[in-house]
Amino acid sequence: MLEANFFTDANFVQYRTLVYNESGIHFTPTNRSILESRLREQLREKHIDSVQEYYSLITSNKNALQDFLDSVTTNLTRFFRNQAHFDTLEHYILPELMKIKKDNHLIKVWSAGCSTGEEPYSIAMVMTEVLPPTWKFEIVASDLSLKCLVAGKEGFYPDNRIEGIPMEYLRKYFDKVDGGYKIHSDIASKIRFDYHNLKNVSGFHSLDLVFCRNVIIYFDEAAQAAVINKFWDTMSSKSFLFIGHSESLFGMDTKFEFVKTQWATLYRKFV
Ligand SMILES: C[S@@+](CC[C@H](N)C(=O)[O-])C[C@H]1O[C@@H](n2cnc3c(N)ncnc32)[C@H](O)[C@@H]1O
């Protein structure tokens, strides 16, 4: 049983520094209780009764650290989250990319911080609908949470998680199975789920479109700028970036241009 004061101010500084250095996720004194409750769950699950002992474990064992970082992430997501972004994809980005990529007919997308897959599957359904048959696309979907990646790969969504999927897409791209819906394998085959920590260089390149929505909101300014600048390096000379609607690059030293469409705002790299 953990004592009520199992997590001192000094422990908070130690843990928040580790989480920040390893992931960019920034715990402030205001959201300390979130870190504390996640930590409490980890200690209980692993039958460890001191934060010091757990700290020694996660700083000496890579898998344990991955597991801990997974536990502090917030994975809230849903299909077609912020519909205006998907309208922008359909009516603005894909027509633009079809002009830009008219010579090779391949569009490369990255869903960075994809959580359990609803975002990349939503993108894949729109692209399947809109792109003519001679066009191909591939999506890499990455996250820091292995649990989320496993769920995304599985492509099964319980009945209470399918809200937001247009009825015709549900009929066309999913099979009804016990307790929920399973995505069709031809859509799933367009997506590669990949473990990637946005603190690190990805090795991805020539991307035409990056979705990184509701991820950098958990980072401080320095970590946000580092991630955004890394995106720049992975993207094609003419390409597009979505961030979450409550996130902004305003005031950040970046070369991305702000674009306002009739559906939503986004950023572009045009060099
Ligand atoms: C709130 S979810 C957003 C999911 C989806 N993009 C959306 O907008 O619905 C944020 C995701 O970012 C991931 N994440 C947070 N920090 C990360 C990092 N440093 N590297 C990779 N993924 C990270 C979390 O694991 C989580 O699944």
GROMACS .gro file of C-alpha atoms and ligand atoms in nm:
model
  298
    1MET     CA    1   0.000   0.000   0.000
    2LEU     CA    2   0.144   0.337  -0.102
    3GLU     CA    3   0.165   0.618   0.151
    4ALA     CA    4  -0.041   0.930   0.076
    5ASN     CA    5   0.282   1.130   0.035
    6PHE     CA    6   0.457   0.866  -0.180
    7PHE     CA    7   0.544   1.132  -0.440
    8THR     CA    8   0.740   1.428  -0.298
    9ASP     CA    9   0.821   1.758  -0.473
   10ALA     CA   10   1.170   1.625  -0.540
   11ASN     CA   11   1.024   1.309  -0.697
   12PHE     CA   12   0.798   1.525  -0.915
   13VAL     CA   13   1.099   1.721  -1.047
   14GLN     CA   14   1.290   1.399  -1.109
   15TYR     CA   15   1.005   1.230  -1.298
   16ARG     CA   16   0.889   1.531  -1.496
   17THR     CA   17   1.249   1.590  -1.610
   18LEU     CA   18   1.281   1.229  -1.722
   19VAL     CA   19   0.947   1.236  -1.909
   20TYR     CA   20   1.036   1.565  -2.074
   21ASN     CA   21   1.383   1.455  -2.178
   22GLU     CA   22   1.257   1.126  -2.315
   23SER     CA   23   0.939   1.242  -2.492
   24GLY     CA   24   0.889   1.619  -2.493
   25ILE     CA   25   0.577   1.576  -2.278
   26HIS     CA   26   0.573   1.855  -2.026
   27PHE     CA   27   0.412   1.811  -1.684
   28THR     CA   28   0.354   2.141  -1.507
   29PRO     CA   29   0.267   2.180  -1.137
   30THR     CA   30  -0.096   2.220  -1.254
   31ASN     CA   31  -0.111   1.877  -1.412
   32ARG     CA   32   0.115   1.706  -1.157
   33SER     CA   33  -0.182   1.501  -1.033
   34ILE     CA   34  -0.208   1.328  -1.373
   35LEU     CA   35   0.155   1.216  -1.355
   36GLU     CA   36   0.103   1.111  -0.995
   37SER     CA   37  -0.203   0.897  -1.069
   38ARG     CA   38  -0.043   0.729  -1.371
   39LEU     CA   39   0.262   0.653  -1.160
   40ARG     CA   40   0.048   0.514  -0.882
   41GLU     CA   41  -0.113   0.273  -1.132
   42GLN     CA   42   0.226   0.161  -1.262
   43LEU     CA   43   0.359   0.090  -0.913
   44ARG     CA   44   0.048  -0.104  -0.824
   45GLU     CA   45   0.056  -0.305  -1.146
   46LYS     CA   46   0.424  -0.389  -1.105
   47HIS     CA   47   0.409  -0.453  -0.729
   48ILE     CA   48   0.675  -0.193  -0.661
   49ASP     CA   49   0.636   0.012  -0.347
   50SER     CA   50   0.864   0.309  -0.390
   51VAL     CA   51   0.899   0.569  -0.662
   52GLN     CA   52   1.279   0.554  -0.618
   53GLU     CA   53   1.286   0.182  -0.691
   54TYR     CA   54   1.068   0.235  -0.999
   55TYR     CA   55   1.288   0.525  -1.112
   56SER     CA   56   1.596   0.301  -1.093
   57LEU     CA   57   1.413   0.039  -1.300
   58ILE     CA   58   1.300   0.273  -1.578
   59THR     CA   59   1.635   0.447  -1.603
   60SER     CA   60   1.822   0.119  -1.640
   61ASN     CA   61   1.583  -0.083  -1.857
   62LYS     CA   62   1.472   0.039  -2.199
   63ASN     CA   63   1.153  -0.168  -2.215
   64ALA     CA   64   1.046  -0.055  -1.869
   65LEU     CA   65   1.103   0.306  -1.974
   66GLN     CA   66   0.894   0.255  -2.291
   67ASP     CA   67   0.619   0.107  -2.082
   68PHE     CA   68   0.627   0.398  -1.839
   69LEU     CA   69   0.622   0.659  -2.119
   70ASP     CA   70   0.328   0.474  -2.274
   71SER     CA   71   0.145   0.507  -1.941
   72VAL     CA   72   0.183   0.886  -1.925
   73THR     CA   73   0.047   0.952  -2.276
   74THR     CA   74  -0.305   1.076  -2.339
   75ASN     CA   75  -0.451   0.878  -2.627
   76LEU     CA   76  -0.791   1.036  -2.674
   77THR     CA   77  -0.893   1.023  -3.041
   78ARG     CA   78  -1.186   0.947  -3.266
   79PHE     CA   79  -1.272   0.887  -3.631
   80PHE     CA   80  -1.294   1.204  -3.841
   81ARG     CA   81  -1.190   1.417  -3.546
   82ASN     CA   82  -1.230   1.776  -3.664
   83GLN     CA   83  -1.428   1.705  -3.981
   84ALA     CA   84  -1.311   2.038  -4.130
   85HIS     CA   85  -0.961   1.889  -4.168
   86PHE     CA   86  -1.100   1.600  -4.371
   87ASP     CA   87  -1.303   1.841  -4.584
   88THR     CA   88  -0.979   2.034  -4.645
   89LEU     CA   89  -0.806   1.710  -4.737
   90GLU     CA   90  -1.078   1.624  -4.988
   91HIS     CA   91  -1.142   1.962  -5.144
   92TYR     CA   92  -0.808   2.143  -5.119
   93ILE     CA   93  -0.508   1.922  -5.041
   94LEU     CA   94  -0.576   1.625  -5.266
   95PRO     CA   95  -0.658   1.843  -5.571
   96GLU     CA   96  -0.335   2.039  -5.501
   97LEU     CA   97  -0.126   1.725  -5.459
   98MET     CA   98  -0.271   1.578  -5.778
   99LYS     CA   99  -0.122   1.876  -5.961
  100ILE     CA  100   0.207   1.868  -5.771
  101LYS     CA  101   0.257   1.492  -5.810
  102LYS     CA  102   0.117   1.448  -6.158
  103ASP     CA  103   0.436   1.274  -6.270
  104ASN     CA  104   0.447   0.995  -6.014
  105HIS     CA  105   0.090   0.952  -5.884
  106LEU     CA  106   0.204   0.851  -5.533
  107ILE     CA  107   0.111   1.043  -5.219
  108LYS     CA  108   0.299   0.979  -4.895
  109VAL     CA  109   0.136   1.064  -4.564
  110TRP     CA  110   0.252   1.054  -4.200
  111SER     CA  111   0.007   1.039  -3.912
  112ALA     CA  112   0.242   1.134  -3.627
  113GLY     CA  113   0.094   1.054  -3.285
  114CYS     CA  114  -0.171   0.830  -3.443
  115SER     CA  115  -0.297   0.681  -3.115
  116THR     CA  116  -0.523   0.379  -3.183
  117GLY     CA  117  -0.551   0.435  -3.559
  118GLU     CA  118  -0.872   0.632  -3.604
  119GLU     CA  119  -0.683   0.922  -3.764
  120PRO     CA  120  -0.486   0.725  -4.027
  121TYR     CA  121  -0.789   0.511  -4.113
  122SER     CA  122  -1.001   0.825  -4.160
  123ILE     CA  123  -0.732   0.967  -4.392
  124ALA     CA  124  -0.714   0.638  -4.583
  125MET     CA  125  -1.091   0.626  -4.638
  126VAL     CA  126  -1.100   0.981  -4.776
  127MET     CA  127  -0.801   0.917  -5.002
  128THR     CA  128  -0.955   0.596  -5.131
  129GLU     CA  129  -1.276   0.781  -5.212
  130VAL     CA  130  -1.116   1.083  -5.378
  131LEU     CA  131  -0.808   0.961  -5.564
  132PRO     CA  132  -0.855   0.826  -5.916
  133PRO     CA  133  -0.760   0.457  -5.964
  134THR     CA  134  -0.421   0.533  -6.120
  135TRP     CA  135  -0.311   0.705  -5.799
  136LYS     CA  136  -0.151   0.530  -5.503
  137PHE     CA  137  -0.099   0.640  -5.146
  138GLU     CA  138   0.083   0.514  -4.840
  139ILE     CA  139   0.045   0.618  -4.480
  140VAL     CA  140   0.291   0.568  -4.199
  141ALA     CA  141   0.120   0.592  -3.862
  142SER     CA  142   0.348   0.631  -3.562
  143ASP     CA  143   0.317   0.664  -3.189
  144LEU     CA  144   0.511   0.636  -2.867
  145SER     CA  145   0.249   0.405  -2.723
  146LEU     CA  146   0.296   0.040  -2.813
  147LYS     CA  147  -0.046  -0.044  -2.672
  148CYS     CA  148  -0.205   0.204  -2.912
  149LEU     CA  149  -0.007   0.074  -3.208
  150VAL     CA  150  -0.118  -0.282  -3.137
  151ALA     CA  151  -0.483  -0.167  -3.125
  152GLY     CA  152  -0.441   0.035  -3.444
  153LYS     CA  153  -0.287  -0.258  -3.628
  154GLU     CA  154  -0.568  -0.483  -3.515
  155GLY     CA  155  -0.820  -0.241  -3.670
  156PHE     CA  156  -1.108  -0.348  -3.447
  157TYR     CA  157  -1.330  -0.077  -3.299
  158PRO     CA  158  -1.606  -0.147  -3.048
  159ASP     CA  159  -1.957  -0.023  -3.125
  160ASN     CA  160  -1.911   0.281  -2.900
  161ARG     CA  161  -1.600   0.399  -3.088
  162ILE     CA  162  -1.733   0.424  -3.443
  163GLU     CA  163  -1.916   0.751  -3.398
  164GLY     CA  164  -1.808   0.998  -3.667
  165ILE     CA  165  -1.771   0.744  -3.946
  166PRO     CA  166  -2.021   0.826  -4.223
  167MET     CA  167  -2.269   0.541  -4.261
  168GLU     CA  168  -2.168   0.472  -4.623
  169TYR     CA  169  -1.799   0.443  -4.521
  170LEU     CA  170  -1.893   0.210  -4.238
  171ARG     CA  171  -2.074  -0.016  -4.484
  172LYS     CA  172  -1.803   0.006  -4.746
  173TYR     CA  173  -1.483  -0.018  -4.539
  174PHE     CA  174  -1.571  -0.220  -4.228
  175ASP     CA  175  -1.709  -0.563  -4.145
  176LYS     CA  176  -1.954  -0.595  -3.859
  177VAL     CA  177  -1.806  -0.838  -3.608
  178ASP     CA  178  -1.896  -0.938  -3.255
  179GLY     CA  179  -1.906  -0.623  -3.039
  180GLY     CA  180  -1.787  -0.381  -3.303
  181TYR     CA  181  -1.640  -0.328  -3.648
  182LYS     CA  182  -1.323  -0.445  -3.818
  183ILE     CA  183  -1.155  -0.239  -4.090
  184HIS     CA  184  -1.114  -0.407  -4.431
  185SER     CA  185  -0.770  -0.540  -4.510
  186ASP     CA  186  -0.734  -0.334  -4.830
  187ILE     CA  187  -0.760  -0.012  -4.625
  188ALA     CA  188  -0.539  -0.156  -4.350
  189SER     CA  189  -0.275  -0.252  -4.607
  190LYS     CA  190  -0.225   0.117  -4.693
  191ILE     CA  191  -0.107   0.190  -4.339
  192ARG     CA  192   0.220   0.094  -4.173
  193PHE     CA  193   0.206   0.128  -3.794
  194ASP     CA  194   0.548   0.212  -3.660
  195TYR     CA  195   0.691   0.286  -3.315
  196HIS     CA  196   0.845   0.630  -3.324
  197ASN     CA  197   0.925   0.882  -3.053
  198LEU     CA  198   0.894   1.234  -3.192
  199LYS     CA  199   1.198   1.333  -2.983
  200ASN     CA  200   1.408   1.138  -3.231
  201VAL     CA  201   1.486   1.180  -3.599
  202SER     CA  202   1.241   0.964  -3.795
  203GLY     CA  203   1.435   0.873  -4.105
  204PHE     CA  204   1.115   0.941  -4.306
  205HIS     CA  205   1.149   1.154  -4.616
  206SER     CA  206   0.963   1.293  -4.918
  207LEU     CA  207   0.634   1.315  -4.730
  208ASP     CA  208   0.355   1.505  -4.901
  209LEU     CA  209   0.128   1.542  -4.602
  210VAL     CA  210   0.181   1.526  -4.226
  211PHE     CA  211  -0.094   1.507  -3.967
  212CYS     CA  212   0.031   1.580  -3.615
  213ARG     CA  213  -0.285   1.676  -3.433
  214ASN     CA  214  -0.336   1.705  -3.060
  215VAL     CA  215   0.016   1.586  -2.985
  216ILE     CA  216   0.234   1.896  -2.939
  217ILE     CA  217  -0.026   2.042  -2.706
  218TYR     CA  218   0.141   1.828  -2.436
  219PHE     CA  219   0.489   1.968  -2.518
  220ASP     CA  220   0.650   2.295  -2.409
  221GLU     CA  221   0.754   2.555  -2.668
  222ALA     CA  222   1.108   2.425  -2.714
  223ALA     CA  223   0.992   2.067  -2.768
  224GLN     CA  224   0.717   2.185  -3.005
  225ALA     CA  225   0.965   2.379  -3.218
  226ALA     CA  226   1.206   2.084  -3.227
  227VAL     CA  227   0.930   1.851  -3.354
  228ILE     CA  228   0.797   2.096  -3.610
  229ASN     CA  229   1.146   2.160  -3.749
  230LYS     CA  230   1.203   1.787  -3.780
  231PHE     CA  231   0.880   1.759  -3.982
  232TRP     CA  232   1.017   2.019  -4.224
  233ASP     CA  233   1.314   1.795  -4.297
  234THR     CA  234   1.097   1.491  -4.369
  235MET     CA  235   0.866   1.672  -4.610
  236SER     CA  236   0.876   1.720  -4.988
  237SER     CA  237   0.947   2.061  -5.133
  238LYS     CA  238   0.573   2.113  -5.182
  239SER     CA  239   0.378   1.959  -4.900
  240PHE     CA  240   0.121   2.019  -4.624
  241LEU     CA  241   0.099   1.997  -4.245
  242PHE     CA  242  -0.202   1.974  -4.015
  243ILE     CA  243  -0.175   2.039  -3.644
  244GLY     CA  244  -0.466   2.026  -3.400
  245HIS     CA  245  -0.719   2.306  -3.412
  246SER     CA  246  -0.618   2.425  -3.064
  247GLU     CA  247  -0.247   2.420  -3.154
  248SER     CA  248  -0.056   2.690  -3.337
  249LEU     CA  249   0.283   2.768  -3.485
  250PHE     CA  250   0.224   3.136  -3.413
  251GLY     CA  251   0.542   3.299  -3.277
  252MET     CA  252   0.750   2.990  -3.358
  253ASP     CA  253   1.066   3.024  -3.564
  254THR     CA  254   0.959   2.804  -3.857
  255LYS     CA  255   0.955   2.826  -4.234
  256PHE     CA  256   0.604   2.679  -4.267
  257GLU     CA  257   0.350   2.912  -4.428
  258PHE     CA  258   0.005   2.951  -4.278
  259VAL     CA  259  -0.275   2.865  -4.523
  260LYS     CA  260  -0.639   2.952  -4.472
  261THR     CA  261  -0.890   2.758  -4.680
  262GLN     CA  262  -1.267   2.781  -4.672
  263TRP     CA  263  -1.275   2.460  -4.466
  264ALA     CA  264  -0.987   2.488  -4.219
  265THR     CA  265  -0.643   2.635  -4.167
  266LEU     CA  266  -0.321   2.440  -4.214
  267TYR     CA  267   0.047   2.490  -4.295
  268ARG     CA  268   0.246   2.430  -4.606
  269LYS     CA  269   0.607   2.393  -4.708
  270PHE     CA  270   0.651   2.550  -5.050
  271VAL     CA  271   1.012   2.591  -5.152
  272LIG     C1  272  -0.434   1.289  -2.792
  272LIG     S1  273  -0.362   1.170  -2.896
  272LIG     C2  274  -0.399   1.236  -3.056
  272LIG     C3  275  -0.434   1.129  -3.155
  272LIG     C4  276  -0.472   1.180  -3.295
  272LIG     N1  277  -0.361   1.246  -3.358
  272LIG     C5  278  -0.591   1.272  -3.287
  272LIG     O1  279  -0.577   1.392  -3.307
  272LIG     O2  280  -0.701   1.223  -3.262
  272LIG     C6  281  -0.188   1.208  -2.879
  272LIG     C7  282  -0.096   1.091  -2.917
  272LIG     O3  283   0.039   1.140  -2.926
  272LIG     C8  284   0.126   1.040  -2.876
  272LIG     N2  285   0.254   1.102  -2.834
  272LIG     C9  286   0.276   1.185  -2.731
  272LIG     N3  287   0.407   1.216  -2.722
  272LIG    C10  288   0.468   1.150  -2.825
  272LIG    C11  289   0.603   1.142  -2.869
  272LIG     N4  290   0.702   1.206  -2.808
  272LIG     N5  291   0.629   1.065  -2.977
  272LIG    C12  292   0.529   0.999  -3.041
  272LIG     N6  293   0.400   1.003  -3.004
  272LIG    C13  294   0.370   1.078  -2.897
  272LIG    C14  295   0.048   0.978  -2.761
  272LIG     O4  296   0.093   0.847  -2.731
  272LIG    C15  297  -0.096   0.981  -2.813
  272LIG     O5  298  -0.134   0.858  -2.870
   0.00000   0.00000   0.00000
